[in-house]
mmCIF file of C-alpha atoms in Angstrom:
data_model
loop_
_atom_site.group_PDB
_atom_site.id
_atom_site.type_symbol
_atom_site.label_atom_id
_atom_site.label_comp_id
_atom_site.label_asym_id
_atom_site.label_seq_id
_atom_site.Cartn_x
_atom_site.Cartn_y
_atom_site.Cartn_z
ATOM 1 C CA MET A 1 -0.047 -0.127 -0.074
ATOM 2 C CA ASN A 2 2.882 1.946 0.803
ATOM 3 C CA ILE A 3 4.421 1.742 -2.721
ATOM 4 C CA LYS A 4 1.114 2.458 -4.239
ATOM 5 C CA ARG A 5 0.800 5.828 -2.466
ATOM 6 C CA GLN A 6 4.481 6.666 -3.326
ATOM 7 C CA THR A 7 3.976 5.598 -6.674
ATOM 8 C CA LEU A 8 0.489 7.843 -7.168
ATOM 9 C CA LYS A 9 2.183 11.064 -5.561
ATOM 10 C CA TYR A 10 5.025 10.645 -7.867
ATOM 11 C CA LEU A 11 2.970 10.347 -10.910
ATOM 12 C CA VAL A 12 0.985 13.360 -9.736
ATOM 13 C CA LEU A 13 3.986 15.253 -8.950
ATOM 14 C CA CYS A 14 5.154 14.303 -12.187
ATOM 15 C CA CYS A 15 2.000 16.013 -13.791
ATOM 16 C CA ALA A 16 1.976 19.114 -11.934
ATOM 17 C CA ILE A 17 5.708 19.832 -13.190
ATOM 18 C CA THR A 18 4.558 19.068 -17.143
ATOM 19 C CA THR A 19 1.742 20.633 -16.683
ATOM 20 C CA THR A 20 3.410 24.188 -15.249
ATOM 21 C CA GLN A 21 6.299 24.122 -17.682
ATOM 22 C CA VAL A 22 3.821 24.256 -20.987
ATOM 23 C CA SER A 23 1.706 26.346 -19.697
ATOM 24 C CA PHE A 24 4.543 28.377 -18.673
ATOM 25 C CA ALA A 25 5.851 27.849 -22.564
ATOM 26 C CA ASP A 26 2.753 29.035 -24.020
ATOM 27 C CA SER A 27 2.927 32.299 -21.603
ATOM 28 C CA ALA A 28 6.309 33.147 -22.797
ATOM 29 C CA SER A 29 5.733 32.673 -26.565
ATOM 30 C CA ALA A 30 2.166 34.592 -26.867
ATOM 31 C CA GLY A 31 3.542 37.408 -27.978
ATOM 32 C CA GLU A 32 6.387 36.185 -30.206
ATOM 33 C CA ASN A 33 4.618 33.997 -32.584
ATOM 34 C CA PRO A 34 5.516 34.723 -36.191
ATOM 35 C CA ASN A 35 1.743 34.731 -37.638
ATOM 36 C CA ASP A 36 0.502 37.457 -34.680
ATOM 37 C CA LYS A 37 1.931 40.055 -37.934
ATOM 38 C CA TYR A 38 -1.051 38.621 -39.929
ATOM 39 C CA LEU A 39 -3.527 38.855 -37.403
ATOM 40 C CA PHE A 40 -5.797 41.684 -37.572
ATOM 41 C CA HIS A 41 -5.787 44.036 -34.286
ATOM 42 C CA PRO A 42 -8.322 46.784 -34.732
ATOM 43 C CA ASP A 43 -6.254 49.594 -32.518
ATOM 44 C CA GLU A 44 -3.147 49.510 -34.797
ATOM 45 C CA SER A 45 -5.090 49.031 -38.052
ATOM 46 C CA LYS A 46 -7.707 51.888 -36.843
ATOM 47 C CA GLN A 47 -7.321 54.708 -39.345
ATOM 48 C CA THR A 48 -6.428 58.043 -37.957
ATOM 49 C CA ASP A 49 -5.670 60.676 -40.632
ATOM 50 C CA PHE A 50 -8.776 60.788 -43.305
ATOM 51 C CA ALA A 51 -6.810 63.941 -45.180
ATOM 52 C CA THR A 52 -4.115 62.140 -46.241
ATOM 53 C CA ASP A 53 -3.571 62.507 -50.141
ATOM 54 C CA VAL A 54 -5.325 60.085 -52.086
ATOM 55 C CA ASN A 55 -4.239 58.639 -55.709
ATOM 56 C CA PRO A 56 -7.658 59.014 -57.855
ATOM 57 C CA ILE A 57 -8.752 56.906 -60.316
ATOM 58 C CA HIS A 58 -10.359 59.254 -62.569
ATOM 59 C CA GLU A 59 -9.173 63.206 -61.951
ATOM 60 C CA LYS A 60 -12.685 64.631 -62.173
ATOM 61 C CA SER A 61 -13.273 63.013 -58.556
ATOM 62 C CA LEU A 62 -10.711 65.598 -56.833
ATOM 63 C CA GLN A 63 -11.965 67.661 -59.206
ATOM 64 C CA GLY A 64 -12.108 71.323 -57.104
ATOM 65 C CA PHE A 65 -10.887 70.083 -53.700
ATOM 66 C CA ASP A 66 -8.032 71.775 -53.306
ATOM 67 C CA CYS A 67 -9.447 75.285 -54.507
ATOM 68 C CA MET A 68 -12.497 74.572 -51.742
ATOM 69 C CA ASP A 69 -10.046 73.760 -49.272
ATOM 70 C CA LEU A 70 -8.701 77.421 -48.092
ATOM 71 C CA ASP A 71 -7.436 76.726 -44.895
ATOM 72 C CA ASN A 72 -5.636 73.672 -46.840
ATOM 73 C CA ASN A 73 -6.555 71.269 -43.841
ATOM 74 C CA GLY A 74 -7.601 68.567 -45.916
ATOM 75 C CA TYR A 75 -10.745 68.869 -45.393
ATOM 76 C CA LEU A 76 -14.039 70.734 -46.125
ATOM 77 C CA SER A 77 -16.582 72.579 -44.091
ATOM 78 C CA GLU A 78 -19.981 73.949 -44.743
ATOM 79 C CA ASN A 79 -18.122 77.178 -45.949
ATOM 80 C CA GLU A 80 -16.024 75.507 -47.859
ATOM 81 C CA LEU A 81 -18.975 73.355 -49.619
ATOM 82 C CA GLU A 82 -20.694 76.661 -50.557
ATOM 83 C CA LYS A 83 -17.587 77.624 -52.678
ATOM 84 C CA ARG A 84 -18.692 74.416 -55.063
ATOM 85 C CA ASP A 85 -19.650 76.478 -57.818
ATOM 86 C CA GLU A 86 -16.825 78.520 -58.564
ATOM 87 C CA CYS A 87 -14.644 75.438 -57.839
ATOM 88 C CA VAL A 88 -15.882 72.603 -59.603
ATOM 89 C CA GLN A 89 -16.772 73.779 -63.922
ATOM 90 C CA ASN A 90 -20.178 71.610 -63.941
ATOM 91 C CA ALA A 91 -21.245 71.814 -60.238
ATOM 92 C CA GLU A 92 -24.445 73.855 -60.712
ATOM 93 C CA LEU A 93 -25.652 71.003 -63.356
ATOM 94 C CA ARG A 94 -25.088 68.226 -60.841
ATOM 95 C CA GLY A 95 -26.630 69.809 -57.893
ATOM 96 C CA LEU A 96 -29.529 72.245 -56.279
ATOM 97 C CA GLU A 97 -29.333 75.604 -54.788
ATOM 98 C CA SER A 98 -25.882 76.075 -52.922
ATOM 99 C CA SER A 99 -27.248 75.850 -49.207
ATOM 100 C CA THR A 100 -29.431 72.570 -50.014
ATOM 101 C CA ARG A 101 -26.164 71.432 -51.868
ATOM 102 C CA THR A 102 -24.087 71.780 -49.046
ATOM 103 C CA THR A 103 -26.898 70.066 -46.646
ATOM 104 C CA LEU A 104 -26.932 67.224 -49.222
ATOM 105 C CA ILE A 105 -23.131 66.970 -50.005
ATOM 106 C CA LEU A 106 -22.800 66.826 -46.054
ATOM 107 C CA ASP A 107 -24.914 64.048 -45.589
ATOM 108 C CA LEU A 108 -24.151 61.667 -48.168
ATOM 109 C CA MET A 109 -20.124 62.581 -47.543
ATOM 110 C CA ASP A 110 -19.581 63.056 -43.820
ATOM 111 C CA ALA A 111 -18.699 59.288 -42.460
ATOM 112 C CA ASP A 112 -17.626 60.720 -39.432
ATOM 113 C CA ARG A 113 -20.559 63.128 -38.761
ATOM 114 C CA ASP A 114 -18.163 65.700 -37.354
ATOM 115 C CA LEU A 115 -19.978 68.230 -39.901
ATOM 116 C CA ARG A 116 -16.580 68.193 -42.378
ATOM 117 C CA VAL A 117 -15.469 66.120 -45.390
ATOM 118 C CA SER A 118 -12.278 65.122 -45.351
ATOM 119 C CA LYS A 119 -10.316 64.537 -49.330
ATOM 120 C CA ARG A 120 -10.422 60.781 -48.717
ATOM 121 C CA GLU A 121 -14.433 61.170 -48.161
ATOM 122 C CA PHE A 122 -14.517 63.632 -51.335
ATOM 123 C CA ASN A 123 -12.476 61.008 -53.502
ATOM 124 C CA ILE A 124 -14.670 58.032 -52.366
ATOM 125 C CA TRP A 125 -17.786 59.687 -53.125
ATOM 126 C CA ASN A 126 -17.023 61.224 -56.654
ATOM 127 C CA GLU A 127 -15.441 57.657 -57.437
ATOM 128 C CA MET A 128 -18.938 56.153 -56.606
ATOM 129 C CA ARG A 129 -20.783 58.597 -58.693
ATOM 130 C CA TYR A 130 -18.119 58.368 -61.117
ATOM 131 C CA GLN A 131 -18.780 54.410 -61.644
ATOM 132 C CA GLN A 132 -22.253 55.259 -61.716
ATOM 133 C CA ASN A 133 -23.029 56.697 -64.738
#
């Protein structure tokens, strides 16, 4: 009976040591996974700069943006959007009167809902419209 008890203690001790070593090895290599760089990390890949320069597929997609962006901050405010008539040759043909058109543009293009339109949003919206026609 004494031999069985010692054998049982020895087996339990071996299992405990093995389990501890395996869990320690897993926790140590968790941050060093070579495939980790291919996984999606929402915080790391979150886009924060919406005013970055874009390379439009069609030149018309950014037509008038630089002219309307009076303060050169990469965004169009309500007042700057009202300058669309002066900056885009065929703006009157595309829309309504200035104030209604500005409201409509903000409703449709302002993805961040901050009452301004970034260069990227402007480009995407015009690319979509260009491809629909």
